[in-house]
Short mmCIF file of C-alpha atoms in Angstrom, two decimals:
data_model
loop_
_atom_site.label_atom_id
_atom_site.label_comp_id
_atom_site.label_asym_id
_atom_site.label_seq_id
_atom_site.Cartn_x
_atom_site.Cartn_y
_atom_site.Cartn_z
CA UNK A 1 -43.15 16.45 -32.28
CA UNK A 2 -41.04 16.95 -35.25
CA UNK A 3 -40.14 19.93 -37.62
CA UNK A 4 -41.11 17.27 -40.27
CA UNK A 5 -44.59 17.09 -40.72
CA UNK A 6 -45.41 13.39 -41.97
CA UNK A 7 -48.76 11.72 -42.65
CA UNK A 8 -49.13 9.23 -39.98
CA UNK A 9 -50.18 6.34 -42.17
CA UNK A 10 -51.09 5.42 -45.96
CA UNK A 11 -52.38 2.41 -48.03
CA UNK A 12 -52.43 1.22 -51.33
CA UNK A 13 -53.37 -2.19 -53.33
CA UNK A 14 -50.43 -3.84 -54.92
CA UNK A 15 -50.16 -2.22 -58.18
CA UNK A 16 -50.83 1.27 -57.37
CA UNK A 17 -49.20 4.73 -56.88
CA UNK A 18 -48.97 6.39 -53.23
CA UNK A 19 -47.32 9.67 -52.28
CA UNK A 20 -45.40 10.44 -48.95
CA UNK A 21 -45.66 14.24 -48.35
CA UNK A 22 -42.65 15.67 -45.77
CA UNK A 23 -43.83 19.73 -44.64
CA UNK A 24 -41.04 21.57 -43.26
CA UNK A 25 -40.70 25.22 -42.77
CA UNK A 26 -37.84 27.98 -43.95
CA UNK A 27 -35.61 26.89 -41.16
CA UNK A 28 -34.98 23.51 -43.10
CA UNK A 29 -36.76 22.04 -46.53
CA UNK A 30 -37.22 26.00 -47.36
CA UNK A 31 -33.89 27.35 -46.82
CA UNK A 32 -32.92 24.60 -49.60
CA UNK A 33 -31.28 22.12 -47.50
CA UNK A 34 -31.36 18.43 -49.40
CA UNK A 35 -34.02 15.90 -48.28
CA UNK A 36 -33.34 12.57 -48.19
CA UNK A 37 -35.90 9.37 -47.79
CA UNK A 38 -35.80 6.48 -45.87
CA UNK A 39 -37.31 3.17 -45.77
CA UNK A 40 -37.57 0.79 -42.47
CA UNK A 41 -38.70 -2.57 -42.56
CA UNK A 42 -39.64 -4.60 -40.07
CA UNK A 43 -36.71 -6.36 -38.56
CA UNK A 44 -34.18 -4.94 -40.70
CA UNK A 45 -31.77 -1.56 -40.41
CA UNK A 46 -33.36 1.57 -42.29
CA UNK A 47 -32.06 1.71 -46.11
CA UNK A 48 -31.60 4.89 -47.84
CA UNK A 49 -34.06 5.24 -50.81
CA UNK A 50 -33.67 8.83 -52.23
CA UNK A 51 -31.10 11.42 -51.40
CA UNK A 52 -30.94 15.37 -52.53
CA UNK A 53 -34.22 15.12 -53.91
CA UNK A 54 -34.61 12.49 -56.78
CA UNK A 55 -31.60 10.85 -56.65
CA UNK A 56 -31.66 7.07 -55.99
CA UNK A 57 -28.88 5.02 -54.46
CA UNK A 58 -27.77 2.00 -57.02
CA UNK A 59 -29.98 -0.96 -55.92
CA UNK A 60 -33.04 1.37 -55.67
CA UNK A 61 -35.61 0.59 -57.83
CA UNK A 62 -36.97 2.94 -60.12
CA UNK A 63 -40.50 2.97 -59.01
CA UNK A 64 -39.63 5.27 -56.60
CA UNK A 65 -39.18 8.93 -57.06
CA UNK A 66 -38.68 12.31 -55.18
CA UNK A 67 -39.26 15.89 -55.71
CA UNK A 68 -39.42 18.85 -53.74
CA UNK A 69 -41.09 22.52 -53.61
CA UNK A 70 -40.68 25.11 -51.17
CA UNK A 71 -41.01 23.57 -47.72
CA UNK A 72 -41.87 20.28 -48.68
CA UNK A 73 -41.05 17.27 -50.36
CA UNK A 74 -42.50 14.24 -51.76
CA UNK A 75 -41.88 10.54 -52.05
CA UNK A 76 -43.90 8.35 -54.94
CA UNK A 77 -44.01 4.74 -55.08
CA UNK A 78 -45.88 3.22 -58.29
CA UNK A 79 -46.36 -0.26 -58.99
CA UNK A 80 -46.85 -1.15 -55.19
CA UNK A 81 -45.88 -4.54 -54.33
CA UNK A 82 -46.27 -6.05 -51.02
CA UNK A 83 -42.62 -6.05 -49.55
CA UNK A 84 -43.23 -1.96 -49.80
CA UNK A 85 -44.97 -2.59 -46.59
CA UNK A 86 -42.91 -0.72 -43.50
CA UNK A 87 -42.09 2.76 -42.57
CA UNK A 88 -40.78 5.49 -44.83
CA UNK A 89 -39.21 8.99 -43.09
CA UNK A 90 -37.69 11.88 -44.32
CA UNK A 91 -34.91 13.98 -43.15
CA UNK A 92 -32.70 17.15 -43.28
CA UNK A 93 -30.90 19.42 -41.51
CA UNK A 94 -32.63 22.68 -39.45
CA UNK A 95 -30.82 25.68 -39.09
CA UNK A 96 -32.61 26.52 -35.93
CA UNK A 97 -32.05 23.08 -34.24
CA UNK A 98 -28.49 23.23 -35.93
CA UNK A 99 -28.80 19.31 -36.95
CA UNK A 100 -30.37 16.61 -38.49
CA UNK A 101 -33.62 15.80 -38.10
CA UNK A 102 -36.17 13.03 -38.97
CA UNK A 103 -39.95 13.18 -40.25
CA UNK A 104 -42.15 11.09 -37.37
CA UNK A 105 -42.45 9.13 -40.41
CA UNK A 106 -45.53 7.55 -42.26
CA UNK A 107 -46.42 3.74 -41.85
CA UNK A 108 -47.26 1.91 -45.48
CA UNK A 109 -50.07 -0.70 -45.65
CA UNK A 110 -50.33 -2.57 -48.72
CA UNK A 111 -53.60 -3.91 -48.95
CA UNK B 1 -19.29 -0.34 -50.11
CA UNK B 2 -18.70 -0.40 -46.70
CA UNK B 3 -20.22 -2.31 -44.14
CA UNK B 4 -20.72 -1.52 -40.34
CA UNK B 5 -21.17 -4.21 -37.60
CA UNK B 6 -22.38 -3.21 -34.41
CA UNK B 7 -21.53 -5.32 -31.23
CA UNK B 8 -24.88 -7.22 -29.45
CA UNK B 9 -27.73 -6.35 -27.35
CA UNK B 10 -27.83 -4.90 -24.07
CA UNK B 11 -29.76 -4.74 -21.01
CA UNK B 12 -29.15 -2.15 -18.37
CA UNK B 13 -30.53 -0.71 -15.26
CA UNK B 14 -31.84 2.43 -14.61
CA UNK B 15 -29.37 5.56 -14.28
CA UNK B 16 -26.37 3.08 -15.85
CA UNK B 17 -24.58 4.01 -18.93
CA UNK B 18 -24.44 2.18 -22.36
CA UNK B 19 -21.74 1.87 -24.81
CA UNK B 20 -22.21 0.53 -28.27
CA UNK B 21 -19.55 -0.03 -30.97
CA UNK B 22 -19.71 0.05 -34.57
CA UNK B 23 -16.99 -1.33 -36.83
CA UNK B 24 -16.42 0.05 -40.28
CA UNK B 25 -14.74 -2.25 -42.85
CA UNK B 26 -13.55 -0.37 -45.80
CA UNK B 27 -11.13 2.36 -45.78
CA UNK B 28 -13.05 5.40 -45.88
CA UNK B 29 -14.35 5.32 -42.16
CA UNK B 30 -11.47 8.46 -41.41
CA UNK B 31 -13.41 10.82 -43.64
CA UNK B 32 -16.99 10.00 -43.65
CA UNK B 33 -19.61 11.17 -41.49
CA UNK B 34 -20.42 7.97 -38.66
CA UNK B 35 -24.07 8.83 -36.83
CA UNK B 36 -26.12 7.18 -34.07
CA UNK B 37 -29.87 6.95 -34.87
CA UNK B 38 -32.08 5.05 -32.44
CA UNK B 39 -36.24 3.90 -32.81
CA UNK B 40 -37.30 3.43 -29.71
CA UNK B 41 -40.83 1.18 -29.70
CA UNK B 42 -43.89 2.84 -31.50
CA UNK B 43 -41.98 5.82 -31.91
CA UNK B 44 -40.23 7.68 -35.28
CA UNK B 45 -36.12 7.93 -36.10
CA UNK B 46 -34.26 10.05 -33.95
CA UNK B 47 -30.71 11.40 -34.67
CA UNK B 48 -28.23 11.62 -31.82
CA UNK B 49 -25.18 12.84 -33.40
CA UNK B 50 -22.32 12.36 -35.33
CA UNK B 51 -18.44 12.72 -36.11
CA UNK B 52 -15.97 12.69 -38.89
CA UNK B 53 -13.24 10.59 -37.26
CA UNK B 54 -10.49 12.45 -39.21
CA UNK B 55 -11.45 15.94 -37.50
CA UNK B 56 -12.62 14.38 -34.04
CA UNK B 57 -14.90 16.89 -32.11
CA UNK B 58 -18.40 15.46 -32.60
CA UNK B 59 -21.72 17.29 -33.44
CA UNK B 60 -24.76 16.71 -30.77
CA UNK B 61 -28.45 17.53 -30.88
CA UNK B 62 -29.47 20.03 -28.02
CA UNK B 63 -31.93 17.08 -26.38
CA UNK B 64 -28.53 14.62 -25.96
CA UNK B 65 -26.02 16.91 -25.08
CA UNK B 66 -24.31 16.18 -21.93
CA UNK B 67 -25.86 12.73 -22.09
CA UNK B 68 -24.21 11.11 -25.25
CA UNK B 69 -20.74 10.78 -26.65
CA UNK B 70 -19.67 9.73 -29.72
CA UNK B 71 -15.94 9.16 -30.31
CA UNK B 72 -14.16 7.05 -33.12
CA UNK B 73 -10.63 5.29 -33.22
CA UNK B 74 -9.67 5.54 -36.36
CA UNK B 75 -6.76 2.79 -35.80
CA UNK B 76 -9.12 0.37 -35.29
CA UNK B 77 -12.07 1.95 -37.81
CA UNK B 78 -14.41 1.43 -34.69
CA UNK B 79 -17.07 4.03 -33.65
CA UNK B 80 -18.89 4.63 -30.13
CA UNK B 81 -21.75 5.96 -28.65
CA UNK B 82 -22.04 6.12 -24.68
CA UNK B 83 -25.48 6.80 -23.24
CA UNK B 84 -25.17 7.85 -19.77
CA UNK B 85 -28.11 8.55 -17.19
CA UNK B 86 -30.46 6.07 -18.77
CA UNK B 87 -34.60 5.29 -18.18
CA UNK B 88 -36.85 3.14 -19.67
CA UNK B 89 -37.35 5.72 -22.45
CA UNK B 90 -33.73 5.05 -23.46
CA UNK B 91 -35.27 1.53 -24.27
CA UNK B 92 -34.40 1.39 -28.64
CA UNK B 93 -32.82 -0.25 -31.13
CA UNK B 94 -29.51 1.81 -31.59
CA UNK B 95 -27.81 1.89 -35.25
CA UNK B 96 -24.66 3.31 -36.64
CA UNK B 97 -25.24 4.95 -39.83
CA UNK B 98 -22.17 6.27 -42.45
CA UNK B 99 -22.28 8.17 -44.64
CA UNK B 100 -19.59 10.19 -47.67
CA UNK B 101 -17.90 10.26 -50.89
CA UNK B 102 -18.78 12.25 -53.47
CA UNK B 103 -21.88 13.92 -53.81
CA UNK B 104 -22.26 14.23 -50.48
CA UNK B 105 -23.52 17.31 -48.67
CA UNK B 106 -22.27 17.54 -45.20
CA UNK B 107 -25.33 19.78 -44.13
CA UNK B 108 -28.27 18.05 -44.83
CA UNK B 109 -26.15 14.44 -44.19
CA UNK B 110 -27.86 11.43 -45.44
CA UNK B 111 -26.99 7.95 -44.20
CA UNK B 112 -25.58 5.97 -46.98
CA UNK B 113 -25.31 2.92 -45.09
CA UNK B 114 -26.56 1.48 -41.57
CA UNK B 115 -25.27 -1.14 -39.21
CA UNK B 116 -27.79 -4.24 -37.91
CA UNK B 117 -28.70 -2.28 -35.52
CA UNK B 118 -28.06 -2.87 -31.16
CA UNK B 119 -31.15 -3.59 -28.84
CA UNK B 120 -31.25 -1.51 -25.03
CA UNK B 121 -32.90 -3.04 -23.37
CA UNK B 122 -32.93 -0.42 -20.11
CA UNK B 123 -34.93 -2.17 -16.79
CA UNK B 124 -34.79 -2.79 -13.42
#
């Protein structure tokens, strides 16, 4: 069970807009610790999609977006396409664990 | 941009110990962060530590300590991870992720870049 509370799953048509919502608690996302936002593919490594919020690695396309408020944080796609379809996890630290941690993370399915 | 191979899959019995490398090319490996992450089968991301190769002394979460070790050689710009004492719950796809430069916040850590990725395989 993680300190990041993720969705388990989500779905979308190709061409549409679907959020990722990431709950955390003052011990990490509240005490203003930066989230970051991951995608895994099947059969590929994990590539970093958003880090400290809204910022986007170069390569990242701009249909996707981050924000954050309070204890949680938020991941938009728009414009789905089909090769969207994989995993997607946050992550930050915890003070209380005292290290990094992972969302269970939330499965896309692009219908 | 610098690119990490890891070396190739591994199967293992039960209660052996793993050891998987991870080769940075580039020549920032000495002061970036190198982490292990592993996804075990139907399961979520999990973090198992990291170093900074330059200061040594790496950083473990309570649930691997005394059970993992991650060292680096920076001579060679080659990370490990040893996973000792292992089950078939151990059974994951290991990666090596980096991560540095500026703009980077050593608390919260993100992973900037990822190795292939090494299959344990742990059975008897």
């Amino acid at each position: 069970q993680s300190v990041l509370t993720q969705p388990p799953s989500v779905s979308g048509a190709p061409g549409q807009r679907v959020t990722f919502s990431c709950t955390g608690s003052s011990s990490n996302i509240g005490s203003n610790y930066d989230v970051h936002w991951y995608q895994h593919l099947a059969g590929t490594a994990p590539r970093l999609l958003i880090y400290g919020e809204n910022t986007r690695p170069s390569g990242v396309p701009d249909r996707f977006s981050g924000s954050k408020s309070r204890a949680s944080a938020s991941l938009v796609i728009t414009g789905l396409q089909p090769e969207d379809e994989g995993d997607y996890f946050c992550q930050t630290y915890d003070r209380s664990l005292n290290g990094l941690v992972f969302g269970g993370g939330t499965k896309l399915t692009v219908l | 941009q610098v690119q990490l191979v890891q070396s190739g899959a591994e199967v293992k019995k039960p209660g052996s110990s793993v050891k998987v490398s991870c080769k940075a090319s580039g020549d920032t490996f000495s002061s970036h962060a190198i982490n292990w992450v592993r996804r075990a089968p139907g399961q979520g991301l999990e973090w198992m530590g990291r170093i900074i190769p330059m200061f040594g002394g790496a950083t473990y979460p309570q649930r691997f300590r005394g059970r993992v070790t991650i060292t680096a050689d920076e001579v060679t710009s080659t990370a490990y991870m040893e996973l000792s004492g292992l089950t078939s719950e151990d059974t994951a796809v290991y990666y090596c992720a980096g991560g540095g430069g500026p703009g980077y916040d050593f608390w919260s850590g993100r992973f900037d870049y990822w190795g292939q990725g090494t299959l344990v395989t742990v059975s008897s």
